[in-house]
Amino acid sequence: VPTVSIFGIHVSRWGMRDTVNHLCEAVESGRPHQVITANPIMVMAALEDPAYNVIMQEAELIVPDGTGVVWAAQKAGEPIEERVPGIELLHELMKEGQQRGWKVYLLGSTKEVIQETALRLTEQYPGVAIVGARDGYFGPDQDQEVIDGIRSVSPHLLFVARGADTQEPWIHKYKHSLGVPLMMGVGGSFDVISG
Ligand code: UDP
């Protein structure tokens, strides 16, 4: 993956198409991949918090979500092809899933939002099986139950919307337990999709 270092965070320089192609291979590999959609707030969080920095360093792919990251890459003399916004990447992966018959699990946001999101994505991508949808309001004592629920349906993709301070650490902590090849934090995307 061609990357540019922004304050020590290695952000992919690929545009949407190359990113999606790479992630399709990641899914087919079966090995766990954490994708992080980086904005400047997350880069700053990594500078201030060593634990968050470890998460960013160990992510399999960091994509340039925001214009701030694209701007910083330009300044560093290693331009990024284009922004890869998380919500657009979600839709592109759903399109691939539609062709490839993928199973998808949606985790996060409120009960109402997640149910509506599952309905709308099923309408839009009938070739994708939404094999699970669960809200994001649970504590660490329920982590194992949530993991077991995800494992039992073996999705290809797991989208997690619980806010950046929670979703990335959660995926990082459990990426080797979930049995999912591609996991991505999507922030407020379910709120937008269920809109
Ligand atoms: N969220 C969640 N569990 C939580 C906190 C937030 O599922 O404990 C969801 C929330 O419902 C929303 C998404 O995470 O759909 C993003 O939340 P927010 O915008 O507050 O986080 P930010 O993206 O600003 O970090």
Short mmCIF file of C-alpha atoms and ligand atoms in Angstrom, two decimals:
data_model
loop_
_atom_site.label_atom_id
_atom_site.label_comp_id
_atom_site.label_asym_id
_atom_site.label_seq_id
_atom_site.Cartn_x
_atom_site.Cartn_y
_atom_site.Cartn_z
CA VAL A 1 0.00 0.00 0.00
CA PRO A 2 1.52 3.37 -0.96
CA THR A 3 1.26 5.61 2.12
CA VAL A 4 2.11 9.09 3.30
CA SER A 5 3.15 9.69 6.90
CA ILE A 6 1.11 12.39 8.61
CA PHE A 7 2.56 12.96 12.07
CA GLY A 8 3.65 9.32 12.01
CA ILE A 9 0.27 7.96 10.89
CA HIS A 10 0.59 6.01 7.63
CA VAL A 11 -2.33 7.03 5.47
CA SER A 12 -3.03 5.25 2.19
CA ARG A 13 -2.56 7.39 -0.93
CA TRP A 14 -4.97 5.32 -2.97
CA GLY A 15 -8.21 6.66 -4.34
CA MET A 16 -11.55 4.88 -4.03
CA ARG A 17 -11.13 2.28 -6.81
CA ASP A 18 -7.72 0.97 -5.69
CA THR A 19 -8.89 0.99 -2.07
CA VAL A 20 -11.96 -1.09 -2.90
CA ASN A 21 -9.94 -3.55 -5.01
CA HIS A 22 -7.45 -3.99 -2.18
CA LEU A 23 -10.23 -4.54 0.35
CA CYS A 24 -11.90 -7.16 -1.86
CA GLU A 25 -8.63 -9.08 -1.77
CA ALA A 26 -8.52 -8.56 1.99
CA VAL A 27 -11.97 -10.13 2.33
CA GLU A 28 -10.97 -13.05 0.15
CA SER A 29 -7.80 -13.62 2.20
CA GLY A 30 -9.98 -14.37 5.23
CA ARG A 31 -7.44 -12.71 7.54
CA PRO A 32 -8.60 -9.86 9.83
CA HIS A 33 -8.23 -6.33 8.51
CA GLN A 34 -9.11 -3.19 10.44
CA VAL A 35 -9.82 -0.22 8.19
CA ILE A 36 -9.69 3.23 9.78
CA THR A 37 -11.08 6.27 8.00
CA ALA A 38 -8.73 8.99 9.18
CA ASN A 39 -9.61 12.59 9.84
CA PRO A 40 -7.36 15.19 11.51
CA ILE A 41 -9.06 14.67 14.89
CA MET A 42 -7.99 11.03 14.87
CA VAL A 43 -4.44 11.90 13.83
CA MET A 44 -4.30 14.37 16.73
CA ALA A 45 -5.77 11.78 19.11
CA ALA A 46 -2.94 9.41 18.13
CA LEU A 47 -0.38 12.11 18.92
CA GLU A 48 -1.82 12.69 22.36
CA ASP A 49 -2.79 9.17 23.38
CA PRO A 50 -0.19 6.37 23.06
CA ALA A 51 -2.91 3.69 23.26
CA TYR A 52 -4.77 5.27 20.33
CA ASN A 53 -1.48 5.54 18.46
CA VAL A 54 -0.94 1.77 18.78
CA ILE A 55 -4.38 1.21 17.27
CA MET A 56 -3.56 3.44 14.32
CA GLN A 57 -0.14 1.81 13.83
CA GLU A 58 -1.65 -1.68 13.86
CA ALA A 59 -4.54 -0.90 11.51
CA GLU A 60 -4.21 -2.85 8.25
CA LEU A 61 -5.38 0.19 6.26
CA ILE A 62 -5.91 3.87 7.04
CA VAL A 63 -7.84 5.71 4.34
CA PRO A 64 -7.93 9.49 3.85
CA ASP A 65 -11.47 10.31 4.91
CA GLY A 66 -11.19 14.06 5.35
CA THR A 67 -9.95 17.03 3.32
CA GLY A 68 -7.59 17.91 6.19
CA VAL A 69 -5.67 14.68 5.66
CA VAL A 70 -5.56 15.22 1.89
CA TRP A 71 -4.26 18.74 2.49
CA ALA A 72 -1.55 17.50 4.88
CA ALA A 73 -0.39 14.91 2.33
CA GLN A 74 -0.15 17.61 -0.33
CA LYS A 75 1.96 19.72 2.07
CA ALA A 76 4.19 16.71 2.74
CA GLY A 77 4.86 16.49 -1.00
CA GLU A 78 3.17 13.10 -1.31
CA PRO A 79 -0.24 13.88 -2.73
CA ILE A 80 -3.24 11.63 -2.17
CA GLU A 81 -5.29 10.77 -5.24
CA GLU A 82 -8.64 11.73 -3.71
CA ARG A 83 -10.61 11.61 -0.48
CA VAL A 84 -12.00 8.23 0.52
CA PRO A 85 -14.93 9.17 2.77
CA GLY A 86 -16.07 6.40 5.10
CA ILE A 87 -19.72 6.49 4.08
CA GLU A 88 -18.84 6.31 0.37
CA LEU A 89 -16.48 3.42 1.06
CA LEU A 90 -19.30 1.66 2.91
CA HIS A 91 -21.53 1.97 -0.18
CA GLU A 92 -18.75 0.85 -2.55
CA LEU A 93 -18.16 -2.23 -0.39
CA MET A 94 -21.89 -2.96 -0.37
CA LYS A 95 -21.83 -2.82 -4.19
CA GLU A 96 -18.99 -5.35 -4.23
CA GLY A 97 -20.89 -7.46 -1.73
CA GLN A 98 -23.87 -7.35 -4.06
CA GLN A 99 -21.77 -8.94 -6.83
CA ARG A 100 -19.99 -11.37 -4.54
CA GLY A 101 -22.82 -12.47 -2.25
CA TRP A 102 -21.20 -11.18 0.92
CA LYS A 103 -22.67 -11.33 4.40
CA VAL A 104 -22.62 -8.10 6.41
CA TYR A 105 -23.06 -7.36 10.11
CA LEU A 106 -24.07 -3.89 11.32
CA LEU A 107 -23.10 -2.91 14.86
CA GLY A 108 -23.78 0.42 16.51
CA SER A 109 -26.07 3.43 16.86
CA THR A 110 -29.51 3.15 18.49
CA LYS A 111 -31.99 0.28 18.09
CA GLU A 112 -34.24 2.40 15.86
CA VAL A 113 -31.41 3.66 13.67
CA ILE A 114 -29.82 0.25 13.21
CA GLN A 115 -33.11 -1.41 12.25
CA GLU A 116 -33.91 1.30 9.72
CA THR A 117 -30.35 1.15 8.36
CA ALA A 118 -30.61 -2.62 7.89
CA LEU A 119 -33.94 -2.20 6.05
CA ARG A 120 -32.65 0.48 3.72
CA LEU A 121 -29.41 -1.32 2.91
CA THR A 122 -31.36 -4.52 2.20
CA GLU A 123 -33.60 -2.59 -0.21
CA GLN A 124 -30.64 -0.97 -1.91
CA TYR A 125 -28.39 -4.07 -2.01
CA PRO A 126 -30.65 -7.14 -2.11
CA GLY A 127 -27.69 -9.36 -3.06
CA VAL A 128 -26.04 -8.65 0.29
CA ALA A 129 -27.20 -10.64 3.30
CA ILE A 130 -27.46 -8.47 6.40
CA VAL A 131 -26.84 -11.31 8.83
CA GLY A 132 -27.00 -9.21 11.96
CA ALA A 133 -27.81 -5.72 13.19
CA ARG A 134 -27.31 -4.71 16.78
CA ASP A 135 -27.26 -1.35 18.55
CA GLY A 136 -24.07 0.12 19.95
CA TYR A 137 -25.19 0.79 23.50
CA PHE A 138 -23.60 -1.99 25.51
CA GLY A 139 -20.82 -2.15 28.05
CA PRO A 140 -17.63 -4.22 28.25
CA ASP A 141 -19.53 -6.88 30.25
CA GLN A 142 -21.50 -7.63 27.07
CA ASP A 143 -18.54 -7.69 24.68
CA GLN A 144 -18.26 -11.49 24.72
CA GLU A 145 -21.95 -11.95 23.97
CA VAL A 146 -21.71 -9.48 21.07
CA ILE A 147 -18.59 -11.22 19.72
CA ASP A 148 -20.26 -14.63 19.94
CA GLY A 149 -23.28 -13.25 18.07
CA ILE A 150 -21.07 -11.96 15.28
CA ARG A 151 -18.88 -15.08 15.09
CA SER A 152 -21.91 -17.34 14.86
CA VAL A 153 -23.02 -15.78 11.54
CA SER A 154 -19.49 -15.39 10.05
CA PRO A 155 -19.94 -12.13 8.12
CA HIS A 156 -17.46 -10.92 5.49
CA LEU A 157 -17.87 -7.32 6.61
CA LEU A 158 -18.46 -5.72 9.98
CA PHE A 159 -19.37 -2.04 10.12
CA VAL A 160 -19.16 -0.47 13.57
CA ALA A 161 -20.77 2.87 14.42
CA ARG A 162 -20.11 3.79 18.04
CA GLY A 163 -18.16 7.05 17.81
CA ALA A 164 -14.45 7.22 17.02
CA ASP A 165 -13.28 7.04 20.63
CA THR A 166 -15.06 3.70 21.10
CA GLN A 167 -15.34 1.94 17.74
CA GLU A 168 -11.67 1.87 16.74
CA PRO A 169 -10.41 0.61 20.14
CA TRP A 170 -13.21 -1.99 20.19
CA ILE A 171 -12.36 -3.35 16.75
CA HIS A 172 -8.66 -3.33 17.59
CA LYS A 173 -9.18 -5.21 20.83
CA TYR A 174 -11.28 -7.94 19.26
CA LYS A 175 -10.16 -8.14 15.64
CA HIS A 176 -8.53 -11.52 16.17
CA SER A 177 -11.58 -12.89 18.03
CA LEU A 178 -14.35 -11.81 15.68
CA GLY A 179 -13.53 -14.09 12.74
CA VAL A 180 -14.35 -11.28 10.28
CA PRO A 181 -11.94 -10.41 7.45
CA LEU A 182 -12.95 -6.76 7.08
CA MET A 183 -13.93 -4.46 9.96
CA MET A 184 -14.45 -0.75 9.67
CA GLY A 185 -15.60 2.02 11.99
CA VAL A 186 -18.22 4.14 10.24
CA GLY A 187 -19.04 6.81 12.88
CA GLY A 188 -22.30 8.56 12.12
CA SER A 189 -22.95 6.74 8.81
CA PHE A 190 -25.93 4.72 10.08
CA ASP A 191 -27.59 7.96 11.21
CA VAL A 192 -27.14 9.28 7.65
CA ILE A 193 -28.32 6.08 5.92
CA SER A 194 -31.41 5.74 8.12
CA GLY A 195 -31.92 9.53 7.67
N1 UDP B 1 -22.98 5.38 19.45
C1 UDP B 1 -23.18 4.09 19.92
N2 UDP B 1 -22.81 3.79 21.20
C2 UDP B 1 -22.25 4.70 22.02
C3 UDP B 1 -22.02 6.01 21.53
C4 UDP B 1 -22.40 6.32 20.23
O1 UDP B 1 -23.67 3.24 19.20
O2 UDP B 1 -21.93 4.36 23.15
C5 UDP B 1 -23.38 5.70 18.07
C6 UDP B 1 -24.32 6.87 17.94
O3 UDP B 1 -25.66 6.44 18.10
C7 UDP B 1 -24.05 7.31 16.51
C8 UDP B 1 -22.60 6.95 16.28
O4 UDP B 1 -22.23 6.08 17.36
O5 UDP B 1 -24.82 6.57 15.60
C9 UDP B 1 -21.65 8.13 16.25
O6 UDP B 1 -21.84 8.81 17.44
P1 UDP B 1 -21.29 10.27 17.68
O7 UDP B 1 -21.62 11.12 16.50
O8 UDP B 1 -21.71 10.71 19.04
O9 UDP B 1 -19.71 10.00 17.74
P2 UDP B 1 -18.52 10.75 16.99
O10 UDP B 1 -18.57 10.23 15.57
O11 UDP B 1 -18.81 12.20 17.12
O12 UDP B 1 -17.30 10.28 17.74
#
